Amino acid sequence: MIKKKEIVVALAGNPNSGKTSLFNELVGTNQKVGNWAGVTIEKYEGTVIHKGYSIRFIDLPGTYSLTAYSPEEVITRNFIIEKKPDVVVNVVDGTSLERNLYLTVQLMELKTNLILALNMFDEVEKAGIKIDIKQLQNLLGSHIVPTSAVKKTGLKSLLDHIVRVYEHDIIIAKNKVVFSEQIEGKIDALEKLLEQEPQLSGKYPVRWLAIKLLENDTQVYNLIKDYPIWIKALKILHGSSSEQDSPEEPDLETAITDDRNSFIRGALRETMVISARKKKSVTERIDSVLINRVLGIPIFLLIMWCVFSFTFKLGEAPMGWIEFFFKWLANSVSAVLPQGFLRSIIVDGIIAGVGGVLVFLPNIILLFIALSFLEGTGYMARAAFVIDKVMHKVGLHGKSFLPMITGFGCSIPALMATRTLKNRGDRLVTMMIIPFMSCGAKLPVYVLLISAFFPPAMAGNVLFAIYIFGVLIAIISARLLKSTILKGCSEPFVMELPVYRLPTIKSILIQSLLKAQMYIKKAGTTILLASLIIWLASNYPQSAKISVETGTSEQQVNNSITLSSGQKAVAIQKLENNKASRQLEYSASGKAGKLIEPLIKPLGFDWRIGVALISGLAAKEVVVSTLGTIYSLGEADEKSVNLATRLRHDPGFSKAAALSLMVFVLLYIPCIATIMVFKKESGAWKWVGIYSVYALSVAWISSFIVYRIALLLGLGN
């Protein structure tokens, strides 16, 4: 069998260019998710077979340029330079060409086999924009293929072009941006110098290295400085600085940016005609309502309320199915295995722990579907725009709100996203408030407690209130931090508002299912391990005295001549439950919970909740699995009701305690993985310590206030 030729294709493009939608349409579900080496940014790959070729697509992170400022930019340019993909497909939004082509001209500098996917071409035509594609191809020195991920047009032509470019079947002479005479002189001098080092010229495009040196690119500086040519290069660069001393002259970095933009404007003026519009576009008409000064924030709140109600109500039925399955599985295993260690660890540890987390999978999928839809339509950028004014009042701006919104999914990528903030004070403040945005891992805890203590009609309202409470605490915290330990002015920022468009169902489903796969993987690894540890810690050590006392009492019951056989069974069951409860309290988990109980008692929590909160540092879903494990230990009846009902019937629990616990889980320290990323991004353990003390203090005070108010409102039963 002849092995198919593989073509490696890198997909690069601006955020909101439709790159990910195009990727999903091209490869469908035949894709896998991982992380880029050394960072937690997700890496998507997919393969499609076309004309006997195996075309492997790598979806690079969305980025506006190829500087060394953000990790997304570094990943994109390093992949293209070091991995040398056979073809680079630059996905550009055809309705915003001037902005999108800035990345294109930088890709041209890398001398790659470049194809432009002129995406959203249906919207280009609809807007009456005429583009001379042939001439634009010549100016950019790359092939251009009109596409529409939404309409699924141009995809086959794009695959054809990839194969033909790979086979050198079609060739367009590469072009370059010609900078001003002064800059070209510097580039020429540096190029000649760099060509003297075969290790550099053999691996990197020397013109690109020269341009990056003139742009003060720190990574390229560090790359060159160990070579003998460095001294001569410095003379050229220092000469460049001295020549830019005149305040009237822009520095070289700015001049290079200006020249690139001039090239783009000239190319578009030559090749693009925009017809005069007679009426407002659809986007302008929608924006007149959604980002209206008066209506913007109420509409934002209404939309978010709908999202949480949708998540909760539609998730009820499939949650019941999964719950039924795990109950059936537990009963089946109990019926097969004899009573003892093995049955207990499987039924009470693994099934109760992992099953208790997986039951919330429908809610996770529904939440991601809703958020992916809003992001795909372009509304999430409007949400940040609407909140911008509020953010300014607390010393930040809308740019900080984008990582905060990302925090609704997971705090780790949200912390990484703060790298777009240039001001260190803004960045640290944003990092410290991101964990207050309720991530997806906390959702199972809320759903469990809400379903246990609140009627279905109120469920969506309570869930919405929890999320909004987190946002309010974040805003208040930002104001407090910016006025105390992190004073400083915010940087100016212009919010990008993409055109409204309907995302494809396929794209939304693929993104949501990938998130679901990661959730299931987490349940099968981290949460499974945590469940086993919690089970062992909750069963050992055991007290011989408790066993002897229970055995004696059971013997007395069995020897009784006044009790019927049914009464004896009930009495022995009570003794067994009492024994399990006392052994749990005697175990390592019980002792740890008892140790912190005085601290959490004012919040309405007992030592069992303390154990769950400690275990939640591994991952917030583990709070649920821990409760499932602990409550299973005290429940000997296999026909018992689910965890929510057990909590509701627990005399130590109440609505007030449930509200307090939800608030504490929302605000206290996130998972260990998030803490490690926080350390990496902040650059010092000092900030981890400050954040931890602050978060625990805010969580304790907020929970205490909520609990006491709830008690005053009569929710203590």
XYZ file of C-alpha atoms in Angstrom:
717
model
C 0.000 0.000 0.000
C 1.399 3.366 -1.029
C 1.496 5.836 1.835
C -0.255 9.147 1.139
C 1.916 12.231 0.830
C 1.477 14.505 3.819
C 1.195 18.266 3.420
C 1.567 20.284 6.605
C -0.516 23.458 6.516
C -0.449 26.208 9.149
C -3.619 28.297 9.518
C -2.827 31.847 10.650
C -5.108 34.829 11.030
C -6.541 37.587 13.188
C -9.038 36.829 15.964
C -12.588 36.979 14.527
C -11.333 36.330 10.980
C -13.317 33.078 10.860
C -10.111 31.010 11.014
C -11.423 28.481 13.528
C -14.741 28.129 11.672
C -12.833 27.466 8.452
C -10.642 24.935 10.271
C -13.724 23.137 11.611
C -15.362 23.052 8.183
C -12.208 21.682 6.576
C -11.377 18.906 9.031
C -14.756 18.310 10.721
C -14.506 16.112 13.797
C -11.246 14.603 12.600
C -9.184 16.766 14.939
C -7.343 16.518 18.219
C -6.582 19.000 20.980
C -3.372 19.452 22.913
C -1.249 22.258 24.289
C 1.608 24.137 22.685
C 4.916 23.160 24.292
C 5.635 25.064 27.481
C 2.362 26.994 27.570
C -1.298 26.237 28.284
C -2.614 27.633 25.009
C -4.663 24.981 23.246
C -3.336 23.509 20.014
C -5.802 22.175 17.442
C -4.792 19.834 14.645
C -6.853 18.073 12.016
C -6.344 16.057 8.861
C -8.254 15.883 5.595
C -7.611 13.573 2.650
C -7.735 15.345 -0.713
C -6.635 14.083 -4.123
C -4.461 11.403 -2.587
C -2.767 13.781 -0.153
C -3.065 13.763 3.614
C -3.336 17.460 4.455
C -2.572 18.113 8.133
C -3.873 21.487 9.344
C -2.452 23.191 12.436
C -4.710 25.956 13.702
C -2.289 28.592 15.023
C -3.473 31.004 17.749
C -5.300 34.091 16.519
C -2.975 37.087 16.402
C -2.788 40.548 14.852
C 0.966 40.636 14.273
C 4.208 38.668 14.621
C 6.018 40.661 17.281
C 7.428 38.901 20.339
C 4.985 40.538 22.703
C 2.272 37.930 23.337
C 2.633 34.115 23.529
C 0.201 33.769 20.617
C 2.490 35.846 18.398
C 5.595 33.941 19.469
C 3.911 30.554 18.927
C 2.733 31.544 15.458
C 6.022 32.891 14.157
C 8.179 30.211 15.821
C 6.039 27.469 14.309
C 6.345 28.945 10.821
C 10.097 29.559 11.141
C 11.160 26.415 12.974
C 8.661 23.792 11.789
C 8.597 25.168 8.247
C 5.082 24.064 7.220
C 4.701 23.266 3.540
C 2.018 25.917 3.122
C 0.767 28.792 5.294
C -2.895 29.691 4.822
C -3.547 33.204 6.073
C -7.277 33.523 6.813
C -8.365 37.150 6.381
C -11.741 38.754 7.007
C -12.699 40.126 3.584
C -14.859 42.816 5.171
C -11.916 44.195 7.200
C -9.031 43.784 4.800
C -6.991 46.797 5.876
C -6.678 45.519 9.444
C -6.204 41.856 8.480
C -3.481 42.477 5.897
C -1.089 43.797 8.544
C -0.449 40.183 9.579
C -0.244 39.218 5.905
C 2.623 41.595 5.120
C 4.540 40.194 8.100
C 3.955 36.656 6.839
C 5.293 37.822 3.462
C 8.535 38.779 5.248
C 8.949 35.132 6.321
C 9.132 34.000 2.653
C 6.645 31.180 3.134
C 4.433 29.458 0.580
C 1.527 31.721 1.379
C -2.126 31.383 0.396
C -4.723 33.950 1.404
C -8.135 32.562 2.266
C -10.283 35.628 1.560
C -12.899 34.580 4.088
C -16.453 35.872 4.511
C -16.472 36.539 0.790
C -20.276 36.226 0.761
C -20.416 39.257 3.069
C -17.915 41.084 0.855
C -20.214 40.645 -2.125
C -23.281 41.502 -0.083
C -21.649 44.743 1.051
C -20.980 45.679 -2.569
C -17.185 45.536 -2.171
C -15.373 44.848 -5.454
C -11.880 43.344 -5.232
C -9.487 42.851 -8.134
C -8.212 39.534 -6.823
C -5.715 38.934 -9.616
C -4.002 42.283 -9.073
C -4.071 41.894 -5.295
C -2.397 38.481 -5.708
C 0.424 40.124 -7.666
C 0.866 42.885 -5.089
C 0.933 40.478 -2.147
C 2.919 37.810 -4.003
C 0.584 35.080 -2.827
C -2.416 33.110 -4.007
C -5.858 34.300 -2.984
C -8.857 31.997 -2.671
C -12.275 33.492 -1.830
C -13.961 31.398 0.885
C -16.908 31.445 3.243
C -16.839 29.101 6.222
C -20.500 29.894 6.920
C -21.709 29.230 3.371
C -19.167 26.416 2.929
C -17.941 27.921 -0.351
C -14.393 27.946 -1.671
C -13.266 25.068 0.564
C -12.540 22.643 -2.277
C -10.767 25.374 -4.228
C -8.638 26.110 -1.157
C -7.640 22.436 -0.857
C -6.855 22.367 -4.595
C -4.624 25.424 -4.226
C -2.796 23.877 -1.266
C -1.952 20.791 -3.316
C -0.956 22.820 -6.383
C 1.238 25.197 -4.374
C 2.843 22.211 -2.643
C 3.549 20.612 -6.026
C 4.759 23.967 -7.471
C 2.066 23.597 -10.083
C 1.162 27.293 -9.801
C 3.659 29.940 -8.873
C 3.234 33.631 -8.131
C 6.380 35.694 -7.711
C 6.870 36.660 -4.079
C 6.665 40.344 -3.302
C 7.852 42.402 -0.368
C 7.091 45.654 1.374
C 9.656 48.246 0.330
C 10.393 50.546 3.249
C 11.782 54.074 3.113
C 15.239 54.562 1.680
C 16.777 55.041 5.108
C 15.258 51.826 6.503
C 16.095 49.829 3.372
C 19.703 50.976 3.745
C 19.828 49.623 7.298
C 18.129 46.397 6.255
C 20.591 45.921 3.412
C 23.592 46.468 5.692
C 22.252 44.053 8.283
C 21.355 41.449 5.657
C 24.934 41.421 4.359
C 26.209 40.999 7.889
C 23.756 38.201 8.749
C 24.573 36.267 5.585
C 28.111 35.832 6.970
C 26.699 33.449 9.566
C 25.570 30.260 7.782
C 23.769 29.003 10.914
C 21.550 32.051 10.839
C 21.086 32.466 7.109
C 20.418 28.741 6.706
C 17.582 28.768 9.222
C 16.043 32.220 9.130
C 15.103 34.675 6.360
C 17.871 37.268 6.843
C 15.666 40.171 5.702
C 13.164 39.225 8.396
C 15.960 39.077 11.016
C 17.180 42.503 9.908
C 13.690 44.030 10.146
C 13.168 42.510 13.589
C 16.471 43.918 14.820
C 15.378 47.366 13.687
C 12.068 46.805 15.497
C 13.948 46.063 18.763
C 12.608 42.519 18.889
C 14.044 41.087 22.120
C 13.968 37.453 20.982
C 15.903 38.214 17.801
C 18.338 40.355 19.805
C 19.009 37.400 22.116
C 19.392 35.121 19.093
C 22.048 37.268 17.387
C 24.076 38.509 20.345
C 26.138 35.310 20.688
C 27.488 35.517 17.154
C 30.731 37.363 16.216
C 28.808 39.719 13.920
C 26.974 41.165 16.918
C 29.454 44.008 17.478
C 29.105 45.176 13.882
C 25.345 44.771 14.027
C 25.259 46.935 17.146
C 27.104 49.696 15.316
C 24.433 49.690 12.612
C 21.653 49.605 15.205
C 23.209 52.311 17.407
C 23.714 54.381 14.314
C 20.018 53.928 13.682
C 19.195 55.217 17.143
C 21.379 58.279 16.862
C 19.820 59.136 13.560
C 16.400 59.054 15.176
C 17.206 61.523 17.910
C 15.240 64.286 16.223
C 11.880 64.612 17.943
C 10.260 65.280 14.574
C 11.376 61.883 13.234
C 9.515 58.725 14.291
C 11.610 55.884 15.710
C 12.434 53.026 13.376
C 9.828 50.693 14.850
C 7.092 53.253 14.244
C 8.454 54.076 10.795
C 8.392 50.380 9.816
C 4.786 50.091 11.029
C 3.836 53.210 9.053
C 5.448 51.844 5.884
C 3.625 48.539 6.207
C 0.313 50.347 6.645
C 1.086 52.587 3.685
C 1.753 49.519 1.547
C -1.592 48.018 2.591
C -3.527 51.221 1.957
C -1.920 51.569 -1.453
C -2.621 47.970 -2.405
C -6.266 48.256 -1.386
C -6.746 51.591 -3.116
C -5.518 49.964 -6.290
C -7.577 46.789 -6.028
C -10.690 47.468 -3.958
C -13.789 49.548 -4.609
C -16.434 50.069 -1.947
C -19.814 51.148 -3.224
C -21.445 54.080 -1.448
C -23.919 52.821 1.081
C -27.409 54.204 0.979
C -28.559 52.827 4.293
C -27.203 51.490 7.570
C -25.755 47.986 7.570
C -27.312 45.194 9.625
C -24.439 45.424 12.101
C -24.984 49.156 12.579
C -28.713 48.661 13.130
C -28.154 45.884 15.705
C -25.426 47.882 17.438
C -27.772 50.851 17.778
C -29.707 48.686 20.241
C -27.182 46.289 21.820
C -24.530 48.887 22.646
C -26.972 51.701 23.265
C -25.868 53.847 26.217
C -29.128 53.232 28.086
C -30.098 49.756 26.918
C -26.632 48.167 26.604
C -26.097 46.966 30.180
C -29.720 45.802 30.831
C -29.640 43.833 27.563
C -26.284 42.313 28.541
C -27.719 41.224 31.901
C -30.842 39.839 30.222
C -28.784 37.814 27.755
C -26.606 36.362 30.504
C -29.728 35.482 32.540
C -31.123 33.660 29.501
C -27.836 31.764 29.125
C -27.929 30.462 32.685
C -31.640 29.636 32.597
C -31.093 27.806 29.311
C -28.181 25.893 30.827
C -30.135 24.813 33.867
C -33.530 23.977 32.393
C -32.387 22.093 29.313
C -29.853 20.176 31.370
C -32.396 18.687 33.799
C -33.532 15.732 31.685
C -30.105 14.447 30.533
C -28.800 14.911 34.078
C -31.547 12.553 35.253
C -30.530 9.973 32.646
C -26.881 10.031 33.676
C -27.842 9.914 37.331
C -30.064 6.892 36.667
C -27.215 5.175 34.829
C -24.729 5.581 37.687
C -27.306 4.447 40.231
C -27.954 1.377 38.111
C -24.191 0.804 37.775
C -23.665 1.085 41.536
C -26.505 -1.371 42.249
C -25.214 -3.795 39.618
C -21.683 -3.758 41.011
C -23.021 -4.125 44.564
C -25.033 -7.137 43.493
C -22.005 -8.862 41.960
C -19.250 -8.059 44.464
C -19.341 -9.247 48.099
C -19.428 -6.624 50.823
C -15.958 -5.424 51.737
C -13.020 -3.289 50.700
C -13.228 -3.830 46.921
C -16.964 -3.168 46.667
C -16.738 -0.099 48.852
C -13.866 1.508 46.933
C -15.594 0.908 43.583
C -19.137 1.863 44.596
C -18.521 4.505 47.284
C -15.214 5.820 45.931
C -15.079 5.605 42.149
C -18.735 5.462 41.059
C -19.990 7.922 43.669
C -17.068 10.311 43.080
C -16.682 10.245 39.293
C -20.409 9.728 38.676
C -21.186 12.687 40.907
C -19.126 14.897 38.587
C -20.108 13.425 35.219
C -23.767 13.960 35.987
C -23.194 17.673 35.322
C -21.770 17.096 31.851
C -24.994 18.265 30.110
C -24.804 21.617 31.906
C -21.168 22.050 30.913
C -21.957 21.317 27.248
C -24.971 23.631 27.219
C -23.038 26.488 28.839
C -20.228 26.209 26.288
C -22.735 26.025 23.424
C -24.326 29.267 24.614
C -21.001 31.065 25.157
C -19.581 29.800 21.836
C -22.690 31.064 20.053
C -22.410 34.518 21.628
C -18.705 34.685 20.817
C -19.263 33.504 17.250
C -21.910 36.146 16.598
C -19.584 38.909 17.740
C -21.689 39.787 20.800
C -18.985 39.041 23.392
C -16.876 41.905 21.997
C -19.966 44.130 22.402
C -20.358 42.920 25.994
C -16.817 44.101 26.685
C -17.595 47.386 24.957
C -20.736 47.887 27.070
C -18.842 47.176 30.292
C -15.962 49.430 29.233
C -17.397 52.479 30.993
C -17.888 50.563 34.215
C -14.336 49.259 33.962
C -13.003 52.784 33.536
C -14.691 53.794 36.780
C -12.728 51.134 38.659
C -9.459 52.103 37.011
C -9.426 49.472 34.261
C -10.936 49.343 30.772
C -12.780 47.012 28.425
C -9.563 45.277 27.439
C -9.425 43.803 30.953
C -12.970 42.527 30.569
C -11.994 40.208 27.693
C -9.809 37.970 29.934
C -12.555 38.186 32.569
C -15.099 36.811 30.088
C -12.645 34.069 29.183
C -12.591 33.273 32.903
C -16.195 32.072 32.646
C -14.759 29.086 30.787
C -11.436 28.530 32.580
C -9.146 30.772 34.626
C -5.934 29.444 33.055
C -6.361 30.781 29.494
C -7.905 33.896 31.025
C -4.711 34.554 33.011
C -2.671 34.000 29.851
C -4.902 36.454 27.990
C -3.839 39.257 30.347
C -0.544 39.413 28.443
C -2.265 41.765 26.021
C -2.280 44.363 28.832
C 0.892 46.434 28.612
C 0.514 48.189 31.947
C 1.824 45.850 34.693
C -0.512 47.292 37.313
C -3.551 46.730 35.078
C -2.372 43.239 34.362
C -1.851 42.254 38.007
C -5.233 43.682 39.005
C -6.939 41.810 36.170
C -5.168 38.587 37.139
C -6.282 38.948 40.754
C -9.947 39.409 39.851
C -10.203 36.759 37.084
C -10.699 33.850 39.558
C -13.815 35.663 40.838
C -15.387 35.008 37.444
C -17.095 31.677 37.855
C -15.276 29.074 35.752
C -16.973 26.001 34.316
C -15.480 23.761 37.017
C -17.577 25.514 39.696
C -20.832 24.940 37.828
C -21.364 21.356 39.157
C -21.191 22.660 42.739
C -23.842 25.310 42.042
C -26.121 22.911 40.175
C -25.899 20.342 42.990
C -26.739 22.834 45.747
C -29.416 24.661 43.754
C -31.173 21.443 42.787
C -31.017 20.341 46.449
C -32.383 23.491 48.094
C -34.281 25.590 45.548
C -37.373 24.871 43.431
C -36.857 24.494 39.665
C -38.626 27.818 39.000
C -35.906 29.654 40.967
C -32.922 27.623 39.780
C -31.942 29.830 36.831
C -32.338 33.003 38.931
C -30.081 31.708 41.705
C -27.442 30.565 39.217
C -27.563 33.928 37.437
C -27.258 35.747 40.778
C -24.145 33.747 41.699
C -22.408 34.643 38.442
C -23.358 38.322 38.729
C -22.194 38.325 42.351
C -18.772 37.182 41.141
C -18.654 40.011 38.577
C -19.600 42.584 41.245
C -16.939 41.307 43.647
C -14.406 41.475 40.795
C -15.312 45.089 40.001
C -15.212 46.154 43.662
C -11.865 44.376 44.092
C -10.430 46.103 41.029
C -11.416 49.478 42.459
C -9.898 48.599 45.825
C -6.629 47.284 44.375
C -6.231 50.177 41.930
C -6.673 52.693 44.711
C -4.256 50.979 47.121
C -1.403 48.584 46.293
C -1.586 48.828 42.483
C -2.116 52.492 41.753
C -1.525 53.743 38.220
C -3.128 55.005 35.016
C -4.732 52.648 32.507
C -3.429 52.454 28.959
C -5.609 53.807 26.128
C -7.507 51.138 24.190
C -9.779 50.953 21.150
C -12.260 48.079 21.214
C -12.565 46.046 18.028
C -16.192 45.321 17.115
C -16.420 42.602 14.439
C -19.343 42.372 12.030
C -22.313 40.350 13.339
C -22.592 36.976 11.719
C -24.248 33.658 12.452
C -21.684 31.041 13.496
C -22.090 27.613 11.956
C -23.788 24.938 14.039
C -20.957 22.589 13.196
C -18.344 24.966 14.542
C -20.258 25.531 17.789
C -20.853 21.835 18.323
C -17.253 20.880 17.626
C -15.916 23.480 20.063
C -18.411 22.432 22.738
C -17.762 18.723 22.271
C -14.010 19.266 22.513
C -14.578 21.037 25.839
C -16.799 18.116 26.907
C -14.034 15.652 26.003
C -11.587 17.591 28.164
C -14.115 17.529 31.027
C -14.565 13.755 30.671
C -10.801 13.282 30.504
C -10.462 15.297 33.702
C -13.120 13.102 35.357
C -11.198 9.997 34.315
C -7.837 11.236 35.616
C -7.664 14.037 38.185
C -11.095 13.471 39.654
C -10.757 9.671 39.663
C -7.439 9.946 41.514
C -8.857 12.520 43.924
C -11.901 10.302 44.560
C -9.677 7.353 45.441
C -7.528 9.478 47.763
C -10.605 10.951 49.429
C -12.088 7.468 49.848
C -8.899 6.153 51.471
C -8.562 9.227 53.670
C -12.224 8.897 54.643
C -11.894 5.189 55.563
C -8.534 5.080 57.317
C -7.414 4.872 60.005
C -10.290 2.936 61.558
C -11.122 2.747 65.232
C -11.227 -0.791 66.673
C -13.178 0.554 69.636
C -16.005 1.801 67.403
C -16.143 -1.563 65.599
C -16.250 -3.485 68.883
C -18.967 -1.235 70.328
C -21.094 -1.553 67.198
C -20.573 -5.323 67.099
C -21.688 -5.615 70.735
C -24.798 -3.525 70.092
C -25.703 -5.539 67.004
C -25.300 -8.768 68.969
C -27.699 -7.430 71.591
C -30.226 -6.569 68.882
C -29.932 -10.024 67.323
C -30.405 -11.691 70.730
C -33.477 -9.625 71.552
C -36.670 -11.642 71.990
C -38.964 -8.580 71.955
C -38.056 -7.301 68.470
C -39.465 -8.717 65.246
C -37.128 -9.623 62.380
C -38.105 -6.418 60.541
C -37.449 -4.262 63.601
C -34.079 -5.971 64.072
C -33.101 -5.165 60.460
C -34.003 -1.508 60.946
C -32.129 -1.292 64.239
C -29.007 -2.940 62.795
C -29.145 -0.614 59.799
C -29.151 2.384 62.159
C -26.212 0.953 64.074
C -24.268 0.444 60.811
C -24.977 4.012 59.691
C -23.906 5.316 63.083
C -20.731 3.239 62.881
C -19.913 4.586 59.377
C -20.484 8.130 60.571
C -18.243 7.697 63.637
C -15.508 5.980 61.599
C -15.600 8.813 59.065
C -15.167 11.332 61.833
C -12.216 9.259 63.159
C -10.539 9.022 59.715
C -7.786 11.264 58.323
C -10.368 13.285 56.367
C -12.486 13.701 59.458
C -9.524 14.922 61.495
C -8.526 17.418 58.792
C -12.074 18.699 58.608
C -12.277 18.947 62.399
C -9.046 20.939 62.423
C -10.482 23.727 60.276
C -14.064 23.461 61.544
C -13.729 26.364 64.025
C -12.746 28.634 61.119
C -15.657 27.663 58.870
C -18.345 27.114 61.502
C -19.428 30.810 61.366
C -20.129 30.282 57.648
C -22.607 27.459 58.332
C -20.183 24.662 57.416
C -19.289 21.532 59.350
C -16.103 19.493 59.100
C -17.416 17.497 56.102
C -17.728 20.682 54.046
C -14.235 21.565 55.242
C -12.919 18.305 53.759
C -14.702 19.058 50.456
C -13.248 22.592 50.311
C -9.704 21.334 50.923
C -10.077 18.691 48.207
C -11.499 21.373 45.896
C -8.020 22.882 45.638
C -7.188 20.027 43.222
C -10.149 20.926 40.986
C -13.462 22.520 41.879
C -15.456 19.565 40.553
C -13.780 17.488 43.279
C -15.915 19.342 45.845
C -18.904 17.447 44.428
C -17.137 14.102 44.149
C -15.882 14.472 47.731
C -19.397 15.138 49.009
C -20.578 12.142 46.973
C -17.922 9.942 48.558
C -18.469 11.198 52.107
C -22.266 10.985 51.964
C -22.121 7.508 50.402
C -20.118 6.292 53.390
C -22.926 7.108 55.715
C -25.642 5.679 53.496
C -25.875 1.909 53.614
C -29.112 1.599 51.658
C -28.261 1.022 47.988
C -31.741 2.158 47.003
C -31.037 5.498 48.572
C -31.831 8.754 46.879
C -29.284 10.931 45.064
C -26.692 13.243 46.575
C -28.868 16.347 46.264
C -31.642 14.718 48.279
C -29.166 13.492 50.887
C -27.928 17.042 51.355
C -31.486 18.359 51.577
C -32.322 15.851 54.309
C -29.108 16.500 56.226
C -30.087 18.408 59.413
C -26.691 20.135 59.327
C -27.459 21.735 55.967
C -29.871 24.518 55.016
C -30.589 27.008 52.236
C -28.495 29.548 54.110
C -25.548 27.152 54.275
C -25.993 26.272 50.595
C -25.879 29.952 49.566
C -22.870 30.507 51.799
C -21.084 27.483 50.309
C -21.774 28.598 46.723
C -20.332 32.033 47.493
C -17.255 30.525 49.160
C -16.614 28.158 46.228
C -17.047 31.087 43.842
C -14.484 33.274 45.584
C -11.868 31.167 47.368
C -8.552 30.048 45.855
C -8.981 28.291 42.484
C -7.344 24.991 41.539
C -3.626 24.316 41.923
C -3.071 24.483 38.142
C -4.429 28.042 38.116
C -2.163 29.004 41.008
C 0.893 27.720 39.130
C -0.055 29.733 36.036
C -0.683 32.765 38.278
C 2.875 32.420 39.626
C 4.298 32.118 36.108
C 2.391 35.124 34.805
C 2.935 37.376 37.823
C 6.603 36.382 38.032
C 6.792 36.168 41.829
C 5.451 34.062 44.685
C 4.849 37.334 46.500
C 1.856 38.030 44.275
C 0.573 34.487 44.728
C 0.696 35.042 48.476
C -1.057 38.417 48.258
C -3.740 36.979 45.988
C -4.281 33.908 48.216
C -4.704 35.963 51.385
C -6.984 38.414 49.586
C -9.138 35.711 47.953
C -9.568 33.737 51.195
C -10.433 36.918 53.095
C -12.993 38.016 50.489
C -14.490 34.510 50.371
C -14.802 34.248 54.164
C -16.254 37.734 54.653
C -18.699 37.413 51.748
C -19.878 33.948 52.829
C -20.293 35.134 56.406
C -22.424 38.113 55.317
C -24.524 36.008 52.935
C -25.068 33.316 55.569
C -26.122 35.775 58.264
C -28.494 37.637 55.926
C -29.995 34.325 54.799
C -30.566 33.321 58.426
C -32.325 36.634 59.069
C -34.561 35.918 56.070
C -35.576 32.597 57.596
C -33.548 30.358 55.254
C -31.879 28.479 58.107
C -34.068 25.388 57.770
